[in-house]
Amino acid sequence: MSNARATHLSRRGILAAGGALGLGAVLAACGDDDAKSGGSDKQTTAAKSGPWSFKDDRGQTAKTDRTPANIVSFIGVAAALHDYGIESKGVFGPTKLKDGKADVQAGDLDISKVTVIGNEWGQFNIEKYAALSPDVLLTTMFDAAGTLWYVPEESKKKILAVGAPTVGISVYDVQLPTPLARMLELAKSLGADTTSSTITAAKKRFEDAAARLRAAAKAKPDIKVLAGSASQDIFYVSGSNLSVDLEYYKALGVNFVEPSAAALKASGGWYENLSWENVDKYGADIIMMDNRTSAIQPADITEGTWKKLPAVKAGQVIARNPEPILSYAKCAPLLEDLAEAIENAKKVS
């Protein structure tokens, strides 16, 4: 889900893919303060003195002599672990905006307290990475091959040569609860108190949000939802397969606009490319737009064809983060926002 994605497909594909994992900007309304998991000391336990190991979604087991303290993570993983009280010393991936503020993918992370070893696709400062004396490198994976997300293939050997084991959590062709549970397992292995009241409450909020979304979709089965992402020349329409969030929403009953298999083929099944002249190819009552910083945001789209879409004219456009931060506190609001949109949607397609 990036721009250059697995190769190119990979990055842009995935990016645009995520369902049009597209390009992204700002995760709107990511949750109430009272439901957020903070990086409180109460959520963590002292690092265990004995050996540590964790079997990742490649089937590979990372091992260290002690629980990792010098953790380097993809920014979304760092943000999720922060919600569980586990802090990363170094991060890579979209972390800081041009104005110095935190990228949406940083969640509640204080980016002034981490070493940024790469802020864009293809960037990974190996010298900074090695200087951190990393105990482990953590990231996600967006393909069946187990490619480590945002770890540049061209410098992967040098990165691995630093000696830290790697952990990959898959967000490819699985439904959201699966990687959420895996991230919680990872946090627990690193010392998080996963039985804390904060985490328990966040998990219940997520489960309640899922029930609400299922009920909303059942009550309004004719409401069609399109997942899109905007770039200067292309509008990406995501298929509901492969993307961790869309697959789950579909399982809960959400009626998605689905590009044909033939249309999805060029992107490996992720999305269909449309010119802005053909952006009205599909009828939709709600449009979910990629809010990552790599995507053009709805307010900045000037194309007349976009402004004429029924869902746009009706104000039925909401934000979507194709790379959700994998903590229950961050994902619950995503389900709540979609449920609310469906509950209030008028049939316009």
Coordinates of C-alpha atoms in Angstrom, one line a residue, residues 30-33 35-39 75 78-80 82-83 87 102-111 325 327 329-330:
C30 CA -9.5 8.5 15.3
G31 CA -11.2 8.3 18.6
D32 CA -12.2 9.8 21.9
D33 CA -9.5 10.6 24.4
A35 CA -10.9 5.5 24.9
K36 CA -7.4 5.9 23.7
S37 CA -4.7 3.7 24.9
G38 CA -1.8 5.8 26.1
G39 CA 1.7 4.8 26.6
I75 CA 5.8 3.9 12.1
A78 CA 5.4 1.9 16.6
A79 CA 2.1 3.8 16.9
A80 CA 0.2 0.6 17.7
H82 CA 2.8 2.9 21.9
D83 CA -0.9 2.4 22.6
E87 CA 8.0 2.3 22.9
A102 CA 3.3 14.1 13.0
D103 CA 1.9 12.1 10.0
V104 CA -1.5 10.5 10.6
Q105 CA 0.3 7.1 10.6
A106 CA 2.2 8.1 13.8
G107 CA -1.0 8.0 15.9
D108 CA -0.3 9.4 19.4
L109 CA 3.4 8.8 19.2
D110 CA 5.6 11.8 20.2
I111 CA 7.8 11.9 17.1
I325 CA -2.9 1.5 13.2
S327 CA -4.4 -1.2 18.2
A329 CA -8.1 2.0 20.4
K330 CA -7.3 3.2 16.9

